[in-house]
PDB file of C-alpha atoms in Angstrom:
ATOM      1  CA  UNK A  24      37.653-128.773 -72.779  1.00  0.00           C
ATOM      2  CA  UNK A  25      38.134-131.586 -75.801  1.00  0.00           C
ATOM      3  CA  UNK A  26      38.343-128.361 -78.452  1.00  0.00           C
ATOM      4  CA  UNK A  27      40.945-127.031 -75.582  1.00  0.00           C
ATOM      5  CA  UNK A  28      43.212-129.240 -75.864  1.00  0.00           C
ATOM      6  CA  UNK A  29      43.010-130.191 -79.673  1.00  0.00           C
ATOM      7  CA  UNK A  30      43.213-126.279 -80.230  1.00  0.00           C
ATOM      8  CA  UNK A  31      46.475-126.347 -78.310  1.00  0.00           C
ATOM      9  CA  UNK A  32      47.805-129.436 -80.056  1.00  0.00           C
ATOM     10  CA  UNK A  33      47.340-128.175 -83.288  1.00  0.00           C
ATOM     11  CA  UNK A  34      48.838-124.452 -82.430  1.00  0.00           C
ATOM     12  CA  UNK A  35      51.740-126.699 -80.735  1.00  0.00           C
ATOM     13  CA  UNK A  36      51.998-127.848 -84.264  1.00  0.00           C
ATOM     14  CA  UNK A  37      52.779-124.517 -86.089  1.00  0.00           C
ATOM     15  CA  UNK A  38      56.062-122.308 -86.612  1.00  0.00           C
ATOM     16  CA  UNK A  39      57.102-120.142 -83.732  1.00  0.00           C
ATOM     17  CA  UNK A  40      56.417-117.301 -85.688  1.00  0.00           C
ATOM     18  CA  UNK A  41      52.743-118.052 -86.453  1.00  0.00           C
ATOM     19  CA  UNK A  42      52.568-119.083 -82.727  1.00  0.00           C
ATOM     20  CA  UNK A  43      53.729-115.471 -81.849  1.00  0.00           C
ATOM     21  CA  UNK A  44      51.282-113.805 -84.058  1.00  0.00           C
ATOM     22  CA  UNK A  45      47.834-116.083 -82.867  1.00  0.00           C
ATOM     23  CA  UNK A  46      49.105-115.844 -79.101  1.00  0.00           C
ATOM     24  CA  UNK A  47      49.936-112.095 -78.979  1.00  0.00           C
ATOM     25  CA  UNK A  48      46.521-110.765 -79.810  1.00  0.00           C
ATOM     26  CA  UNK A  49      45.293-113.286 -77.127  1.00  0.00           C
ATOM     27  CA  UNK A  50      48.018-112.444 -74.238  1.00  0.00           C
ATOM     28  CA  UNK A  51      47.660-108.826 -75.094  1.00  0.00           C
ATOM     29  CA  UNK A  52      43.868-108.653 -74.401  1.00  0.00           C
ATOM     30  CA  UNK A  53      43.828-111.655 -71.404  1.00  0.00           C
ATOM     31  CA  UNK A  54      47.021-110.661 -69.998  1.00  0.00           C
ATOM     32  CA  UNK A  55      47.750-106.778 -70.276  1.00  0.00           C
ATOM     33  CA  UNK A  56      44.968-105.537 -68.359  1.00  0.00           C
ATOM     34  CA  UNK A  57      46.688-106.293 -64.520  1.00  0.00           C
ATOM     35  CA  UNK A  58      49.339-104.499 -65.952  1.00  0.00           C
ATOM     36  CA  UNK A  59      47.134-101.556 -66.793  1.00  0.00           C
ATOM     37  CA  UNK A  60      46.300-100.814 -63.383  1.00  0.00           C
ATOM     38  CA  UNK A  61      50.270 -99.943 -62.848  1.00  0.00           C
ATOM     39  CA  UNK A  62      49.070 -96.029 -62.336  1.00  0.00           C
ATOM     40  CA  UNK A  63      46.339 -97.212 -59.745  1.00  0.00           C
ATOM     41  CA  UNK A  64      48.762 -98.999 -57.872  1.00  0.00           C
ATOM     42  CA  UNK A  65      51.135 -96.050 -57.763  1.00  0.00           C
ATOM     43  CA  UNK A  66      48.751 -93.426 -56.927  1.00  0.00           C
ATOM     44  CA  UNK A  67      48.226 -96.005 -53.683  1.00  0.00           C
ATOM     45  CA  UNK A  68      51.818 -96.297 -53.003  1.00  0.00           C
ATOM     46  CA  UNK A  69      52.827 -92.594 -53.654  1.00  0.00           C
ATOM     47  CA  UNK A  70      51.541 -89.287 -53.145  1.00  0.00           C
ATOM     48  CA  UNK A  71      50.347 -88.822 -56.866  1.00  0.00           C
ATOM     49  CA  UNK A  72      48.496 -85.686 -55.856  1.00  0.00           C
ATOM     50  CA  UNK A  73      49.273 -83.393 -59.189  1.00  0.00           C
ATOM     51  CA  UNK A  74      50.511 -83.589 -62.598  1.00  0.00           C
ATOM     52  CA  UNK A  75      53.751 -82.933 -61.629  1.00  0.00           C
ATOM     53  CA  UNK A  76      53.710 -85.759 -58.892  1.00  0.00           C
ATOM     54  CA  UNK A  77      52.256 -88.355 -61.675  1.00  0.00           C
ATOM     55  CA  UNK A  78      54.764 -87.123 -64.408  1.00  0.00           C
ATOM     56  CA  UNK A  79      57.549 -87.463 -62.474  1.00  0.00           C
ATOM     57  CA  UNK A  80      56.493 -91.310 -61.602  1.00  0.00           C
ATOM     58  CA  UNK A  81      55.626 -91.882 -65.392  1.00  0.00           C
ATOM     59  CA  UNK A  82      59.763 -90.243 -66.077  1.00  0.00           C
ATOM     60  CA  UNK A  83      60.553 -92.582 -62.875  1.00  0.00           C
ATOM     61  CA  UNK A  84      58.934 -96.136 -64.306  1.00  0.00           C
ATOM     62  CA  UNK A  85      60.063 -95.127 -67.598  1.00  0.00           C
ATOM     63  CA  UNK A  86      63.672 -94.810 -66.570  1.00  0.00           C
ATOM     64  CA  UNK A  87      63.773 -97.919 -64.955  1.00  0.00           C
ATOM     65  CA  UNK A  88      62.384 -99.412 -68.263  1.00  0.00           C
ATOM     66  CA  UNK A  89      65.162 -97.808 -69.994  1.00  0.00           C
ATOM     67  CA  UNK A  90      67.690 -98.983 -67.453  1.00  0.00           C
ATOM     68  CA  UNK A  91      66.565-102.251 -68.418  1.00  0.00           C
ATOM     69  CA  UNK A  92      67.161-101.312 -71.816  1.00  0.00           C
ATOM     70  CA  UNK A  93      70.460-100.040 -71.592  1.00  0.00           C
ATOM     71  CA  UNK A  94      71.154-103.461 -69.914  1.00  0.00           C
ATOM     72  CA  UNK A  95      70.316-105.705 -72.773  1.00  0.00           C
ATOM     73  CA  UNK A  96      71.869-103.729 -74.853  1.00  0.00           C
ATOM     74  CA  UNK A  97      75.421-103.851 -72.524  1.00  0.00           C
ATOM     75  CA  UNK A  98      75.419-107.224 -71.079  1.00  0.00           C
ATOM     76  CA  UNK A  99      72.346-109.045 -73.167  1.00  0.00           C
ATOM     77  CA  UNK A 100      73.057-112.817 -71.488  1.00  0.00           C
ATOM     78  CA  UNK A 101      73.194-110.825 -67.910  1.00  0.00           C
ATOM     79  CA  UNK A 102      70.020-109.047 -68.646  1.00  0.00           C
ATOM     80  CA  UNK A 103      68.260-112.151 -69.673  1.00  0.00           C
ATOM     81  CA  UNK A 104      69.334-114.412 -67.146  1.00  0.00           C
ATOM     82  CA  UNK A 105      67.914-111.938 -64.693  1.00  0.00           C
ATOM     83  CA  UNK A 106      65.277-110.994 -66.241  1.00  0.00           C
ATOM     84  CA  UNK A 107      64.368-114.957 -66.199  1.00  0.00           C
ATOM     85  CA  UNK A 108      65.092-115.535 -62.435  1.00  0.00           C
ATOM     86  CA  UNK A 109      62.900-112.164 -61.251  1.00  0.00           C
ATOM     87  CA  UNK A 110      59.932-113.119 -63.401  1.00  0.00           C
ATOM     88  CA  UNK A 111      60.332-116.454 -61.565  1.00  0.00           C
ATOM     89  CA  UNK A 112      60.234-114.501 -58.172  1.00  0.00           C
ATOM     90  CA  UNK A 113      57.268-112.459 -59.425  1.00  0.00           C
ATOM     91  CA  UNK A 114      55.335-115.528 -60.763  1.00  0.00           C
ATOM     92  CA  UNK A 115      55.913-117.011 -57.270  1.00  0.00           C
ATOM     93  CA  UNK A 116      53.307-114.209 -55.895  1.00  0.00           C
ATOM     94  CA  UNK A 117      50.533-116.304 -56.939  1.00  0.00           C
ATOM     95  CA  UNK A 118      50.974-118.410 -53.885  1.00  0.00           C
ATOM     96  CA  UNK A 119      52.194-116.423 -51.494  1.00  0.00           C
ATOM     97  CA  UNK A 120      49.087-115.030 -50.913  1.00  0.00           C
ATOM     98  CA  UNK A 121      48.215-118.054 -48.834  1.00  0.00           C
ATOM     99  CA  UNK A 122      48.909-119.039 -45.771  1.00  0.00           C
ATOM    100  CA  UNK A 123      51.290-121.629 -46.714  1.00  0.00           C
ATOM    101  CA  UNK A 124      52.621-120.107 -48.918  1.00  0.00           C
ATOM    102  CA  UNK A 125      56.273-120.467 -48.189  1.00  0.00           C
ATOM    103  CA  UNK A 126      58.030-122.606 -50.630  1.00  0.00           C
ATOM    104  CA  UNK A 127      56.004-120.495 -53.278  1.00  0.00           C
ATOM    105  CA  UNK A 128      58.731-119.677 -55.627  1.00  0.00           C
ATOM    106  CA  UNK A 129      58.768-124.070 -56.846  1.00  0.00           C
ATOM    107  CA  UNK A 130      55.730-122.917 -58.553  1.00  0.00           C
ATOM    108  CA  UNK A 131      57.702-119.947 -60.216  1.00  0.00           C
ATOM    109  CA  UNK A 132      60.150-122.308 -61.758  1.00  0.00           C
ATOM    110  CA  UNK A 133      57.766-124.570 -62.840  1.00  0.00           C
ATOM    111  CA  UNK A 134      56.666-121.538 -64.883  1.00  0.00           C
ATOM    112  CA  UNK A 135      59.724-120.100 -65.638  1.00  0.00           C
ATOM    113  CA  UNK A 136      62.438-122.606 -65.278  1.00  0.00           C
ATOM    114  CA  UNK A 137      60.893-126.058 -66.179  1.00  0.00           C
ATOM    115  CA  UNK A 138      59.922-125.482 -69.981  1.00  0.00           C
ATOM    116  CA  UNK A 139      63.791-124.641 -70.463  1.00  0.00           C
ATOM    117  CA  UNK A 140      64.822-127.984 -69.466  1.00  0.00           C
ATOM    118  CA  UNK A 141      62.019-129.854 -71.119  1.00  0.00           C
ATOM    119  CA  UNK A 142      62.578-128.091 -74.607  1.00  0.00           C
ATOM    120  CA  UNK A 143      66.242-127.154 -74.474  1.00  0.00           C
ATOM    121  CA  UNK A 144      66.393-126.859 -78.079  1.00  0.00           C
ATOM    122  CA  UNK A 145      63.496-125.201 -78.812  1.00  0.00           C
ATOM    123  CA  UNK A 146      64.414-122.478 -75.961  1.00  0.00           C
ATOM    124  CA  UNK A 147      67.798-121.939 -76.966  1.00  0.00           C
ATOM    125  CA  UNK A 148      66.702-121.126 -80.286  1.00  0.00           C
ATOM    126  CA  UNK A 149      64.362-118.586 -79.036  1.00  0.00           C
ATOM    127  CA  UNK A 150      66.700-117.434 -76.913  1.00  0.00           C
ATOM    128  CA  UNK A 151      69.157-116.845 -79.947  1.00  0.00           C
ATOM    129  CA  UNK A 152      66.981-114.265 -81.451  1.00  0.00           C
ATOM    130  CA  UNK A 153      67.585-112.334 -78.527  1.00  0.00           C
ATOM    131  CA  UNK A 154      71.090-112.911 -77.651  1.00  0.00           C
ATOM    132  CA  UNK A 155      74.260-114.124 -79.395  1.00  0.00           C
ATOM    133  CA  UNK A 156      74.216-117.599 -79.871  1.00  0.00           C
ATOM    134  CA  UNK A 157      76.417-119.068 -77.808  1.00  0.00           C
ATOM    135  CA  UNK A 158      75.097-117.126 -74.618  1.00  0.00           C
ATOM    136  CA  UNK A 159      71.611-118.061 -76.060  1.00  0.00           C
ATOM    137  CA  UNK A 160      72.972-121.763 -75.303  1.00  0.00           C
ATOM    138  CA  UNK A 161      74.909-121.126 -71.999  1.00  0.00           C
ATOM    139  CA  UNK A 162      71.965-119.338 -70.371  1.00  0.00           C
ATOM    140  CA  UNK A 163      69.448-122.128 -71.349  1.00  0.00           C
ATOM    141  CA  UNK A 164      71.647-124.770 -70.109  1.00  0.00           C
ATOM    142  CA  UNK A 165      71.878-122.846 -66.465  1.00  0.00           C
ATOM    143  CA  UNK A 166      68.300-122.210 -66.503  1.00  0.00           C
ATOM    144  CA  UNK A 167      67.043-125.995 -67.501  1.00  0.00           C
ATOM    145  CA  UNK A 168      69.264-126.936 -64.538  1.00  0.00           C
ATOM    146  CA  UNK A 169      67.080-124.511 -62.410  1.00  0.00           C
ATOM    147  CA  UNK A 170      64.039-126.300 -64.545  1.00  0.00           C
ATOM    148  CA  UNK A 171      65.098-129.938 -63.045  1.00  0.00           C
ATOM    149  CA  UNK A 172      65.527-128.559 -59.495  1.00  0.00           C
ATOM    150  CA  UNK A 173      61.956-127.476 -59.056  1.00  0.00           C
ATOM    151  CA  UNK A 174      60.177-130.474 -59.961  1.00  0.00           C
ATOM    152  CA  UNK A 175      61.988-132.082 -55.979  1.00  0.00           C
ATOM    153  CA  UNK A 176      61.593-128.225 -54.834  1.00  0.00           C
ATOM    154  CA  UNK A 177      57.943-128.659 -55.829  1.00  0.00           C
ATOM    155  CA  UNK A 178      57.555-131.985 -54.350  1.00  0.00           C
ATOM    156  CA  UNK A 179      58.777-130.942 -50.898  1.00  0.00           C
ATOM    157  CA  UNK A 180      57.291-127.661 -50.828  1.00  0.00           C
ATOM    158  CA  UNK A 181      53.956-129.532 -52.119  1.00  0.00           C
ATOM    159  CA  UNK A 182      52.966-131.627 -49.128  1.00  0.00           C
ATOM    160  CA  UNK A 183      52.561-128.044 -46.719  1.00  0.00           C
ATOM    161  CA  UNK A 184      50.299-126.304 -49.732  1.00  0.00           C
ATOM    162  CA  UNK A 185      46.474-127.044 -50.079  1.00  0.00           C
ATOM    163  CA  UNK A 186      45.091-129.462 -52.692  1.00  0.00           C
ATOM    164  CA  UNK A 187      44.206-126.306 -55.316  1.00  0.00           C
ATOM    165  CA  UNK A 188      47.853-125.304 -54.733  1.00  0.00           C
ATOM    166  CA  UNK A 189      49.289-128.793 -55.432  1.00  0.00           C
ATOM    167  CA  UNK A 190      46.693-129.143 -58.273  1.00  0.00           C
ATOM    168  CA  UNK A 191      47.883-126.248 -59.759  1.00  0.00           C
ATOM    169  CA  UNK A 192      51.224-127.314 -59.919  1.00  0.00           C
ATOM    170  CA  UNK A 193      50.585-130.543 -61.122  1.00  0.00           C
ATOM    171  CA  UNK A 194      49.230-128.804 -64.487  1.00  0.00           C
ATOM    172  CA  UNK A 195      52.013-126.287 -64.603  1.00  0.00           C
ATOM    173  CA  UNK A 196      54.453-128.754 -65.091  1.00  0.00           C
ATOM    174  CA  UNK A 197      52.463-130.889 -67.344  1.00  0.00           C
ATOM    175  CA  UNK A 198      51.951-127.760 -69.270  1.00  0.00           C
ATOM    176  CA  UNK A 199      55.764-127.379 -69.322  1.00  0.00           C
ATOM    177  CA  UNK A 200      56.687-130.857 -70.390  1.00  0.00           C
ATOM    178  CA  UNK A 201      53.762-131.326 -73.193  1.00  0.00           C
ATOM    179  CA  UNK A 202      53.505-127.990 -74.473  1.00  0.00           C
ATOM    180  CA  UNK A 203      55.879-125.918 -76.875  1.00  0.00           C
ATOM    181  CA  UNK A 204      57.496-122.910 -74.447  1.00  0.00           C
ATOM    182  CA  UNK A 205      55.385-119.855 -75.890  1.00  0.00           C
ATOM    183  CA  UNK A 206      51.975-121.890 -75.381  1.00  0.00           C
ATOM    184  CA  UNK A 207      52.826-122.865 -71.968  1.00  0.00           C
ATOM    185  CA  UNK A 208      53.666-119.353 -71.225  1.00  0.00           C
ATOM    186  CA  UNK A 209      50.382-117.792 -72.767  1.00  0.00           C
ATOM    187  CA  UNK A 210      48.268-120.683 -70.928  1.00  0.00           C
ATOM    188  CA  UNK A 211      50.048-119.693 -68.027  1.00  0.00           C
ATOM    189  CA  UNK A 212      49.829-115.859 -68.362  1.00  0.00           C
ATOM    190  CA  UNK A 213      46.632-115.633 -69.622  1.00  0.00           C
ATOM    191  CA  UNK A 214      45.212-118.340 -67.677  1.00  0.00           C
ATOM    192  CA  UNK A 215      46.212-117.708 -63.638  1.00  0.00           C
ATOM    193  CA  UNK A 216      48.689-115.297 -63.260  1.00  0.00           C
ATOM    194  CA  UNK A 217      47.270-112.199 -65.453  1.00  0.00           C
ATOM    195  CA  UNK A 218      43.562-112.984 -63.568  1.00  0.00           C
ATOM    196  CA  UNK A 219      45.114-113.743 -60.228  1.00  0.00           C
ATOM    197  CA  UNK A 220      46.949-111.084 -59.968  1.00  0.00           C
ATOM    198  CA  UNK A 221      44.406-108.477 -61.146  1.00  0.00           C
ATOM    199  CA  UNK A 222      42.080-109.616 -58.584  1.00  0.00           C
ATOM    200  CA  UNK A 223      44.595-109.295 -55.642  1.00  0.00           C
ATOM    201  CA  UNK A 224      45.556-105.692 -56.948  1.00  0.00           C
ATOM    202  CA  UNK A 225      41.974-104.510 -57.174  1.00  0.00           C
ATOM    203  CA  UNK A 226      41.208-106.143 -53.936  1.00  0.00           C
ATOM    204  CA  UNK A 227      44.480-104.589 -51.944  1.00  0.00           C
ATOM    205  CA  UNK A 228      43.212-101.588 -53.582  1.00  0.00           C
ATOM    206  CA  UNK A 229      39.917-101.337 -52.354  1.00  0.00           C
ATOM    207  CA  UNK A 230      38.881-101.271 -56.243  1.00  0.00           C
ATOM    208  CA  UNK A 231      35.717-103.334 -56.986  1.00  0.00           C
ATOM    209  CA  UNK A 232      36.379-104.800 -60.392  1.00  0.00           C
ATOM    210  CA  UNK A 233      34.210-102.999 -62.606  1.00  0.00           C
ATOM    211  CA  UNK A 234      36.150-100.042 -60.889  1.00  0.00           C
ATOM    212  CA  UNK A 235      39.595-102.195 -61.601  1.00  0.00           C
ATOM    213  CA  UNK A 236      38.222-102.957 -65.362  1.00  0.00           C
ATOM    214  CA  UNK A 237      37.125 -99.469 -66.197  1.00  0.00           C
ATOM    215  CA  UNK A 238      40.244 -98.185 -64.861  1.00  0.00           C
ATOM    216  CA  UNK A 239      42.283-100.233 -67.173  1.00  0.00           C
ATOM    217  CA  UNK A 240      40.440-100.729 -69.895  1.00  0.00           C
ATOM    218  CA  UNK A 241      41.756 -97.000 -71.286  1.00  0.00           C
ATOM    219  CA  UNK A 242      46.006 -97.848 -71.324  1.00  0.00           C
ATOM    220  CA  UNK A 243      45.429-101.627 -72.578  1.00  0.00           C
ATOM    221  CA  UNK A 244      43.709 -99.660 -75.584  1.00  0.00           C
ATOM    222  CA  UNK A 245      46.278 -97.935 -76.041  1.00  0.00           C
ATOM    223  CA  UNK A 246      48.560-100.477 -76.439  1.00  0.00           C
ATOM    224  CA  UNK A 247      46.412-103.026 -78.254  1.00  0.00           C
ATOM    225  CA  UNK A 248      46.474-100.437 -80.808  1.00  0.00           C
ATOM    226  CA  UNK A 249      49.967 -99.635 -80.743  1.00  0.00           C
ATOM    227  CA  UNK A 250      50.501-103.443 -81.536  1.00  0.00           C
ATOM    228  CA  UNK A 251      48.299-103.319 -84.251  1.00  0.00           C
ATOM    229  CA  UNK A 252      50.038-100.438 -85.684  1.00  0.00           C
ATOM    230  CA  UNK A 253      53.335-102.279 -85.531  1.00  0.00           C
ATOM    231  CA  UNK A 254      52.322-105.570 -86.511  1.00  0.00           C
ATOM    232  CA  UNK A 255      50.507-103.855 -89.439  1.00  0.00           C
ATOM    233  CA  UNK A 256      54.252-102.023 -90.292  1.00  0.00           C
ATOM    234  CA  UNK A 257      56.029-105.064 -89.949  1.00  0.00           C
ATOM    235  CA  UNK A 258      53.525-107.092 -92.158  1.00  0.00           C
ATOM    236  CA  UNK A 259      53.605-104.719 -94.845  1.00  0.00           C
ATOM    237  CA  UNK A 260      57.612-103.705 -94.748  1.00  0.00           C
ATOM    238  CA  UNK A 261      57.858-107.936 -95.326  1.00  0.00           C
ATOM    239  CA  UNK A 262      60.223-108.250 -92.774  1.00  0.00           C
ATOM    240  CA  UNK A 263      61.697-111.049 -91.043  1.00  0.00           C
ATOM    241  CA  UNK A 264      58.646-111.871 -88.451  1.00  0.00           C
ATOM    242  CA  UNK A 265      60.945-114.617 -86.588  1.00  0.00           C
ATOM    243  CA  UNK A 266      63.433-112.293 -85.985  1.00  0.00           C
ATOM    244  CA  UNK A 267      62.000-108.792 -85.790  1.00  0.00           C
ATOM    245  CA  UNK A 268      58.612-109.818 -84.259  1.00  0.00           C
ATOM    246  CA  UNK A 269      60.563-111.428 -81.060  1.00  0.00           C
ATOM    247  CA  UNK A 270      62.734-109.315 -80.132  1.00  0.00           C
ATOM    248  CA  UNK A 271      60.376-106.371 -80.830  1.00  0.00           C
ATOM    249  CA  UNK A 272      58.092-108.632 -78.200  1.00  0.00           C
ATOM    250  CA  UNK A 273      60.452-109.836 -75.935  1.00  0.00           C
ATOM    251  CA  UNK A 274      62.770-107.059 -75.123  1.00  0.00           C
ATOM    252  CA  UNK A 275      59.969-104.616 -74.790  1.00  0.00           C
ATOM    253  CA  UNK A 276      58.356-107.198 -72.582  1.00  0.00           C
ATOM    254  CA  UNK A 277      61.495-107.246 -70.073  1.00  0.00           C
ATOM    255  CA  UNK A 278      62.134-103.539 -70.461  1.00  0.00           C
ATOM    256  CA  UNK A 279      58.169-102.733 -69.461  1.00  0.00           C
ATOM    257  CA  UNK A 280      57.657-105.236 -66.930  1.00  0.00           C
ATOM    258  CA  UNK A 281      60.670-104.615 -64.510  1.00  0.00           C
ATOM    259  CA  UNK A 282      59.103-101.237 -63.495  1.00  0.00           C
ATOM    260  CA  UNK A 283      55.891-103.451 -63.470  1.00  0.00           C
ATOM    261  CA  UNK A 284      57.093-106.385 -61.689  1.00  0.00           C
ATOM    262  CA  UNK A 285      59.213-104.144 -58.993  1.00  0.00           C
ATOM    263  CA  UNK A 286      55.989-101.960 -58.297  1.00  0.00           C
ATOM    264  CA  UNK A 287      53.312-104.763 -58.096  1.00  0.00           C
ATOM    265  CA  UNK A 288      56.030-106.674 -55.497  1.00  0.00           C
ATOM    266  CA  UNK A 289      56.592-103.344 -53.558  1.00  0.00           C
ATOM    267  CA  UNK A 290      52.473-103.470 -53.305  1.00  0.00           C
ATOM    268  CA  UNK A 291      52.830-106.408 -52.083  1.00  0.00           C
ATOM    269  CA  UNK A 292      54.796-106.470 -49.895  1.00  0.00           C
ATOM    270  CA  UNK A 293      53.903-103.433 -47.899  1.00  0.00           C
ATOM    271  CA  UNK A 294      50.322-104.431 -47.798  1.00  0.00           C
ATOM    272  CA  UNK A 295      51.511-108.100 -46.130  1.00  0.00           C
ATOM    273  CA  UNK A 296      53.576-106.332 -43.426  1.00  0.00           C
ATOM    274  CA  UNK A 297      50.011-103.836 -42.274  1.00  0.00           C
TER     275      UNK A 297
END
């Protein structure tokens, strides 16, 4: 736990861009896989019963992906702000699976919200390689407001959750207020929500997890490699990593995980109202 926290102090210590390069690799093989099981999840939702049923959803999830696209590229401030506030309703899911789990989405700003107002600077700037400046700095200014509201949402939603619930909390927003914003997202990701959530798909889908780890072991492959492909490009093109590397990261992120997000919620969802 000491090397932990002293590896995490010293990454906390490096440019964002070398952050972005030691945490992707990490993310992509700790945090992709729940992801990978996107296909499962449909073929449970949807009557995936021949190629032309399953390419038809692939064209489907794809087009939403590009819709996404289409949005940053339109209205890029709109498209991040909401892109910001559903992950936050998404992240919420890790709680809702409880009982008490009303008052869920205070731990989705902690994850989402918080970091923004406890490293406005350091936010806006990341935010600025995605969007104009000046929208970079009016969207992180609405969002850290968001960020101060959940630490009283979290307080009065705490005293109804159980003590893991309120522990976990408690170290979300510590990891928001001590940590840079792209380590306390990848301790975050790759620590509770990318596990959590793969265990409560294979579960709701009657998967045992060898079965859920076998089945997506073959598309996070496939896009490990396709990182290391581009990375590799990038590296030896000498481009601008700050620049290219996040938004390459980012806006693919937001693209790819709407279709994600909206499927894994619809999942969800249906399998809390049976």
């Amino acid at each position: 736990m000491v090397v932990g926290v002293i590896s995490l102090l010293e990454l906390a210590s490096l440019p964002t861009a070398t952050q972005l390069l030691l945490l992707a690799p990490i993310i992509a093989v700790l945090g992709l896989p729940h992801g990978a099981l996107d296909f499962e999840i449909a073929r449970a939702l949807f009557p995936l019963s021949n190629m032309k049923a399953a390419a038809r959803f692939v064209a489907i999830y794809l087009g939403a992906a590009a819709m996404m696209l289409s949005l940053w590229l339109i209205a890029p401030g709109f498209a991040l702000a909401a892109f910001l506030a559903y992950s936050a309703l998404h992240f919420s899911d890790d709680w809702t699976t409880s009982e008490k789990g009303r008052g869920a989405i205070a731990g989705g700003l902690l994850a989402v919200a918080l970091p923004v107002a406890t490293h406005p600077e350091q936010v806006a700037a990341l935010f600025a390689f995605l969007v104009p400046a000046p929208v970079a700095d009016m969207v992180a200014r609405g969002v850290a407001v968001v960020g101060w509201i959940a630490i009283p949402l979290a307080l009065l939603a705490g005293y109804r959750q159980s003590t893991t619930v309120r522990t976990e909390w408690i170290a979300l927003a510590a990891s928001a207020i001590l940590l840079p914003p792209l380590v306390h997202f990848a301790v975050y990701f790759c620590g509770l929500h990318s596990p959590r959530h793969f265990r409560s798909v294979v579960h709701t889908l009657g998967l045992s997890t060898a079965a859920g780890v076998r089945a997506a072991l073959l598309p996070t492959t496939a896009i490990l490699l396709a990182c290391l492909i581009a990375t590799g490009f990038f590296l030896a093109q000498h481009v601008d990593l700050d620049t290219t590397l996040m938004r390459l990261v980012f806006v693919t992120l937001a693209c790819l995980t709407v279709p994600h997000m909206l499927l894994v919620d619809r999942l969800i969802r249906l399998r809390s109202a049976e």
